[in-house]
Short mmCIF file of C-alpha atoms in Angstrom, two decimals:
data_model
loop_
_atom_site.label_atom_id
_atom_site.label_comp_id
_atom_site.label_asym_id
_atom_site.label_seq_id
_atom_site.Cartn_x
_atom_site.Cartn_y
_atom_site.Cartn_z
CA MET A 1 26.45 -77.61 160.55
CA GLY A 2 23.28 -79.53 161.45
CA LYS A 3 21.90 -82.70 159.88
CA VAL A 4 19.54 -80.86 157.56
CA GLU A 5 22.27 -78.56 156.25
CA GLU A 6 24.70 -81.44 155.75
CA PHE A 7 22.10 -83.43 153.86
CA GLU A 8 21.00 -80.55 151.64
CA GLU A 9 24.61 -79.83 150.73
CA LEU A 10 24.99 -83.41 149.51
CA ARG A 11 21.53 -83.75 147.94
CA PRO A 12 22.72 -82.97 144.35
CA LEU A 13 25.35 -85.72 144.58
CA LEU A 14 22.88 -88.23 146.04
CA PHE A 15 20.30 -87.54 143.32
CA SER A 16 22.93 -87.83 140.59
CA ILE A 17 24.11 -91.21 141.92
CA ALA A 18 20.54 -92.52 142.20
CA TYR A 19 19.49 -91.25 138.76
CA ARG A 20 22.40 -92.97 137.02
CA ILE A 21 21.65 -96.24 138.78
CA LEU A 22 17.89 -96.06 138.19
CA GLY A 23 17.39 -94.00 135.02
CA SER A 24 14.32 -92.45 136.62
CA VAL A 25 13.90 -88.95 138.04
CA SER A 26 10.94 -89.91 140.23
CA GLU A 27 12.59 -93.08 141.59
CA ALA A 28 15.84 -91.20 142.21
CA GLU A 29 13.98 -88.51 144.16
CA ASP A 30 12.25 -91.22 146.22
CA ALA A 31 15.62 -92.89 146.91
CA VAL A 32 17.05 -89.58 148.11
CA GLN A 33 14.05 -89.03 150.37
CA GLU A 34 14.42 -92.52 151.86
CA THR A 35 18.11 -91.79 152.43
CA TRP A 36 17.18 -88.69 154.40
CA LEU A 37 14.72 -90.63 156.55
CA ARG A 38 17.41 -93.16 157.44
CA PHE A 39 19.94 -90.42 158.15
CA ASP A 40 17.48 -88.47 160.27
CA ALA A 41 16.65 -91.61 162.28
CA ALA A 42 20.30 -92.49 162.93
CA THR A 43 21.23 -92.04 166.58
CA THR A 44 24.99 -91.70 165.99
CA LEU A 45 26.74 -89.43 163.53
CA PRO A 46 28.91 -91.15 160.88
CA THR A 47 32.62 -90.40 160.57
CA SER A 48 32.05 -89.25 156.99
CA THR A 49 28.57 -87.97 156.16
CA LYS A 50 29.32 -88.06 152.43
CA ALA A 51 30.43 -91.72 152.55
CA TYR A 52 27.48 -92.70 154.74
CA LEU A 53 24.84 -91.00 152.58
CA SER A 54 26.40 -92.13 149.29
CA ALA A 55 26.42 -95.72 150.51
CA ALA A 56 22.84 -95.46 151.74
CA VAL A 57 21.44 -94.02 148.51
CA THR A 58 23.39 -96.62 146.51
CA ARG A 59 21.95 -99.55 148.48
CA ILE A 60 18.43 -98.15 148.26
CA SER A 61 18.83 -97.62 144.51
CA ILE A 62 20.12 -101.17 143.99
CA ASP A 63 17.06 -102.55 145.80
CA VAL A 64 14.71 -100.36 143.75
CA LEU A 65 16.45 -101.34 140.51
CA ARG A 66 16.09 -105.05 141.26
CA SER A 67 12.32 -104.72 141.56
CA ALA A 68 12.17 -102.27 138.63
CA ARG A 69 13.89 -104.83 136.38
CA VAL A 70 10.84 -107.09 136.69
CA ARG A 71 8.51 -104.26 135.67
CA ARG A 72 10.75 -103.22 132.78
CA GLU A 73 10.71 -106.75 131.40
CA GLN A 74 6.93 -106.40 131.10
CA TYR A 75 7.09 -102.82 129.78
CA VAL A 76 5.05 -102.08 126.66
CA GLY A 77 7.42 -101.10 123.85
CA PRO A 78 10.88 -99.56 124.21
CA TRP A 79 11.97 -98.36 127.65
CA PHE A 80 13.88 -95.06 127.81
CA PRO A 81 15.16 -93.23 130.90
CA GLU A 82 13.14 -90.30 132.14
CA PRO A 83 14.39 -87.08 130.52
CA LEU A 84 16.70 -84.99 132.69
CA LEU A 85 16.90 -81.28 131.91
CA SER A 86 19.97 -80.61 134.03
CA ASP A 87 22.25 -82.55 136.34
CA PRO A 88 22.18 -80.90 139.79
CA TYR A 89 25.67 -82.16 140.66
CA GLN A 90 28.71 -80.51 139.11
CA ASP A 91 32.38 -81.34 139.58
CA PRO A 92 34.88 -79.59 137.27
CA GLU A 93 37.43 -82.37 137.83
CA ARG A 94 34.99 -85.01 136.54
CA SER A 95 32.95 -82.99 134.08
CA VAL A 96 33.62 -85.35 131.16
CA GLU A 97 32.62 -88.48 133.08
CA LEU A 98 29.51 -86.78 134.47
CA ALA A 99 28.38 -85.52 131.06
CA GLU A 100 28.95 -88.81 129.26
CA SER A 101 27.29 -90.95 131.92
CA VAL A 102 24.00 -89.06 131.92
CA SER A 103 23.38 -89.33 128.16
CA VAL A 104 20.46 -91.46 127.03
CA ALA A 105 22.85 -93.71 125.08
CA ALA A 106 24.98 -94.31 128.19
CA LEU A 107 21.95 -94.95 130.41
CA LEU A 108 20.63 -97.50 127.92
CA LEU A 109 24.02 -99.23 128.00
CA LEU A 110 23.90 -99.22 131.79
CA GLU A 111 20.57 -101.07 131.53
CA ARG A 112 22.54 -104.09 130.24
CA LEU A 113 24.49 -104.35 133.50
CA SER A 114 23.43 -106.15 136.64
CA PRO A 115 22.38 -103.83 139.51
CA LEU A 116 25.72 -104.43 141.30
CA GLU A 117 27.78 -103.84 138.14
CA ARG A 118 25.84 -100.68 137.47
CA ALA A 119 26.32 -99.33 140.98
CA VAL A 120 30.06 -100.12 141.01
CA PHE A 121 30.54 -98.52 137.58
CA VAL A 122 28.65 -95.38 138.59
CA LEU A 123 30.48 -94.91 141.89
CA ARG A 124 33.96 -95.67 140.57
CA GLU A 125 33.99 -94.52 136.93
CA VAL A 126 31.60 -91.59 137.12
CA PHE A 127 32.11 -90.17 140.60
CA GLY A 128 35.64 -91.40 141.32
CA PHE A 129 34.97 -93.10 144.67
CA GLY A 130 37.83 -95.22 146.03
CA PHE A 131 37.46 -98.99 145.90
CA ASP A 132 37.21 -99.09 149.69
CA GLU A 133 34.21 -96.71 149.55
CA VAL A 134 32.63 -98.63 146.66
CA ALA A 135 33.06 -101.93 148.51
CA ALA A 136 31.45 -100.50 151.62
CA ALA A 137 28.55 -99.07 149.61
CA VAL A 138 27.66 -102.31 147.80
CA GLU A 139 28.68 -104.56 150.69
CA ARG A 140 31.15 -106.61 148.67
CA SER A 141 34.93 -107.09 148.95
CA GLU A 142 37.26 -104.76 147.05
CA ALA A 143 38.39 -107.72 144.94
CA ALA A 144 34.80 -108.49 143.99
CA CYS A 145 34.19 -104.84 143.12
CA ARG A 146 37.22 -104.81 140.83
CA GLN A 147 35.84 -107.81 138.97
CA LEU A 148 32.42 -106.20 138.73
CA LEU A 149 34.03 -103.08 137.30
CA VAL A 150 36.00 -105.06 134.69
CA ARG A 151 32.79 -106.64 133.41
CA ALA A 152 30.93 -103.34 133.45
CA ARG A 153 33.67 -101.54 131.52
CA ARG A 154 33.70 -104.29 128.90
CA HIS A 155 29.95 -103.99 128.30
CA MET A 156 30.06 -100.20 128.19
CA ARG A 157 32.99 -100.06 125.75
CA ALA A 158 31.31 -102.54 123.39
CA GLY A 159 28.29 -100.30 122.92
CA ARG A 160 29.91 -96.89 122.60
CA PRO A 161 30.28 -95.18 119.21
CA ARG A 162 33.78 -95.06 117.72
CA PHE A 163 33.69 -91.30 117.12
CA PRO A 164 31.47 -89.48 119.63
CA ALA A 165 30.53 -85.96 118.57
CA ALA A 166 31.88 -82.83 120.21
CA ARG A 167 29.37 -80.51 121.88
CA GLU A 168 29.64 -77.87 119.14
CA GLU A 169 29.00 -80.48 116.45
CA ARG A 170 25.97 -81.84 118.29
CA GLU A 171 24.48 -78.37 118.70
CA GLU A 172 25.08 -77.45 115.05
CA LEU A 173 23.45 -80.66 113.79
CA ALA A 174 20.55 -80.21 116.19
CA SER A 175 19.96 -76.65 114.98
CA ARG A 176 19.75 -77.83 111.38
CA PHE A 177 17.54 -80.76 112.39
CA PHE A 178 14.93 -78.64 114.17
CA ALA A 179 14.93 -76.06 111.37
CA ALA A 180 14.19 -78.81 108.84
CA LEU A 181 11.66 -80.45 111.17
CA HIS A 182 9.72 -77.21 111.59
CA VAL A 183 9.00 -76.89 107.86
CA GLY A 184 8.80 -80.60 107.03
CA ASP A 185 11.94 -80.58 104.86
CA VAL A 186 12.41 -84.26 104.01
CA ALA A 187 15.63 -83.79 102.05
CA GLY A 188 17.09 -81.56 104.75
CA LEU A 189 16.32 -84.11 107.45
CA ARG A 190 17.62 -87.02 105.38
CA ARG A 191 21.02 -85.35 104.93
CA LEU A 192 21.48 -85.20 108.72
CA LEU A 193 20.61 -88.84 109.46
CA ALA A 194 23.02 -91.78 109.65
CA ALA A 195 22.53 -94.70 107.28
CA ASP A 196 21.39 -96.89 110.19
CA VAL A 197 19.41 -94.21 112.05
CA THR A 198 16.54 -95.40 114.21
CA MET A 199 13.52 -93.59 115.59
CA ALA A 200 11.51 -94.97 118.49
CA GLY A 201 9.12 -93.72 121.14
CA ASP A 202 8.54 -94.68 124.75
CA GLY A 203 4.80 -94.68 125.35
CA GLY A 204 4.75 -97.51 127.87
CA GLY A 205 1.16 -98.30 126.91
CA MET A 206 0.16 -94.93 128.37
CA GLY A 207 0.44 -92.95 125.15
CA PRO A 208 0.39 -93.51 121.38
CA GLN A 209 3.62 -94.98 120.12
CA LEU A 210 5.17 -96.55 117.06
CA SER A 211 4.45 -100.25 116.74
CA ARG A 212 8.15 -100.79 116.10
CA ALA A 213 11.29 -98.71 115.64
CA VAL A 214 11.57 -96.92 112.29
CA VAL A 215 14.93 -97.62 110.63
CA GLY A 216 16.74 -95.82 107.82
CA PRO A 217 17.10 -92.14 106.85
CA GLU A 218 14.34 -92.13 104.22
CA LYS A 219 11.65 -93.64 106.45
CA VAL A 220 12.63 -91.56 109.49
CA ALA A 221 12.76 -88.32 107.48
CA GLN A 222 9.39 -89.02 105.85
CA LEU A 223 7.71 -89.77 109.17
CA LEU A 224 9.14 -86.73 110.90
CA ALA A 225 8.32 -84.42 108.00
CA ALA A 226 4.73 -85.63 107.93
CA GLY A 227 3.99 -85.51 111.63
CA PHE A 228 5.53 -82.42 113.16
CA PRO A 229 4.20 -79.75 110.77
CA ALA A 230 0.73 -81.13 111.54
CA LEU A 231 1.45 -80.68 115.24
CA THR A 232 2.53 -77.10 114.58
CA ALA A 233 -0.79 -76.47 112.83
CA LEU A 234 -2.53 -77.56 116.04
CA GLY A 235 -0.62 -75.00 118.09
CA VAL A 236 2.06 -77.36 119.39
CA THR A 237 5.31 -75.53 120.08
CA HIS A 238 8.78 -76.75 120.94
CA GLU A 239 11.69 -75.29 122.86
CA THR A 240 15.13 -76.68 122.17
CA HIS A 241 16.73 -77.86 125.38
CA ALA A 242 19.60 -80.02 126.51
CA LEU A 243 18.17 -83.38 127.54
CA ASN A 244 20.48 -85.70 129.46
CA GLY A 245 23.37 -83.50 128.36
CA GLY A 246 22.59 -83.87 124.65
CA PRO A 247 20.52 -81.99 122.07
CA GLY A 248 16.77 -82.22 122.32
CA ALA A 249 13.52 -80.37 122.71
CA VAL A 250 10.42 -80.21 124.87
CA PHE A 251 7.12 -80.08 122.95
CA ARG A 252 4.05 -78.42 124.46
CA ASP A 253 0.42 -78.30 123.41
CA ARG A 254 -1.49 -75.10 122.72
CA ASP A 255 -2.08 -74.68 126.47
CA GLY A 256 1.61 -74.96 127.30
CA LYS A 257 1.36 -78.47 128.77
CA VAL A 258 4.18 -80.95 128.16
CA LEU A 259 3.34 -83.24 125.24
CA THR A 260 6.58 -85.08 124.56
CA THR A 261 10.35 -84.72 124.54
CA LEU A 262 12.62 -85.51 121.62
CA SER A 263 16.31 -86.32 122.08
CA LEU A 264 19.01 -86.83 119.47
CA ASP A 265 21.95 -89.22 119.64
CA VAL A 266 24.78 -87.78 117.53
CA ALA A 267 28.01 -89.53 116.50
CA ASP A 268 30.19 -89.90 113.41
CA GLU A 269 28.90 -86.52 112.15
CA ARG A 270 25.33 -87.79 111.83
CA ILE A 271 22.21 -88.32 113.93
CA ARG A 272 22.14 -92.00 114.91
CA ALA A 273 18.93 -92.09 116.91
CA VAL A 274 15.79 -90.02 117.43
CA ARG A 275 14.01 -90.86 120.69
CA LEU A 276 10.59 -89.64 121.76
CA MET A 277 9.31 -89.73 125.33
CA ILE A 278 5.53 -90.03 125.10
CA ASN A 279 4.69 -91.80 128.37
CA PRO A 280 2.94 -89.14 130.49
CA ASP A 281 4.06 -90.91 133.67
CA LYS A 282 7.66 -90.06 132.75
CA LEU A 283 6.99 -86.39 131.94
CA GLY A 284 5.28 -85.14 135.11
CA HIS A 285 8.51 -83.78 136.61
CA LEU A 286 8.72 -81.33 133.67
CA GLY A 287 5.36 -79.71 134.43
CA PRO A 288 1.64 -80.26 133.76
CA VAL A 289 1.23 -82.99 131.13
CA ALA A 290 -0.93 -82.70 128.00
CA ASP A 291 -3.60 -85.15 126.88
CA VAL A 292 -1.40 -86.90 124.33
CA TRP A 293 -4.24 -89.12 123.09
CA ALA A 294 -6.39 -86.09 122.21
CA VAL A 295 -3.52 -84.41 120.39
CA ASP A 296 -2.79 -87.64 118.53
CA ARG A 297 -6.41 -87.89 117.34
CA GLU A 298 -6.37 -84.28 116.13
CA THR A 299 -3.06 -84.81 114.36
CA ARG A 300 -4.23 -87.94 112.56
CA HIS A 301 -7.43 -86.18 111.48
CA LEU A 302 -5.47 -83.21 110.16
CA MET A 303 -3.01 -85.43 108.27
CA ARG A 304 -5.87 -87.46 106.77
CA ASP A 305 -7.56 -84.29 105.51
CA ALA A 306 -4.28 -83.10 104.00
CA ARG A 307 -3.80 -86.39 102.15
CA GLN A 308 -7.35 -86.32 100.79
CA GLN A 309 -6.86 -82.79 99.49
CA GLN A 310 -3.80 -83.96 97.59
CA LEU A 311 -5.67 -86.80 95.82
CA PRO A 312 -6.43 -86.17 92.12
CA ARG A 313 -10.04 -85.17 91.42
#
């Protein structure tokens, strides 16, 4: 097997490692490409191609994350990971770890870790690399990696829900949610939402977004019920789709261009968070992106007309 074939066979694994470290599809793809360039330029073949490439993509991702942290500190509004439709890497023996680690909730928890803690956690806990391989990848001793992992586990456990929902439960709740959303059923939405539910959007200053997170089932249900039927009237459609392994949907404008994604965080038999990805820079990998500002103006105009028609004469 030649270099190209070896690399392509391992590409899904390399992307999956990079995405979990970076939370960005585009940055993960760039890290994988840089890994290939280094591999292609190497004059001697490694003993283990998998170990060599995994270490290379990990180091590149750590470097990218360190510089990305500065940008994320200056980010306008909430920062969410780029939506992932499907994980290219599959391993039946680690299916649970892989599914849990790619969720939006898990990726947001990973954001709390240092770049080294994040890399060690991803390699060891998610992909099951040995401590010797992890140490070689992050260029630290095995003892140091064990300490990094202890700290990472502690942070991750502290933020996880007590009773995560099973896949069937998530899908059933999501089905009811989107049915209620489609017709603007406030009461139907409210029944599905947790008492401390939050709704937030990532616009990054590139798209319209909420000035702050909306908290509480009544406020979230009212906002959803008011906005999405207006979008439907403008020809916006949605297709339910797994996003980062959880329930969600991709919304498209009347021309079929990607407008936004919506993902649901489900636990304790209720929806705990509704997250919207509005930043067009984070949607390009899903297809041509809509003019979200134009759609927002049309939606606001339509909603204003509807309110005026309801005023007593």
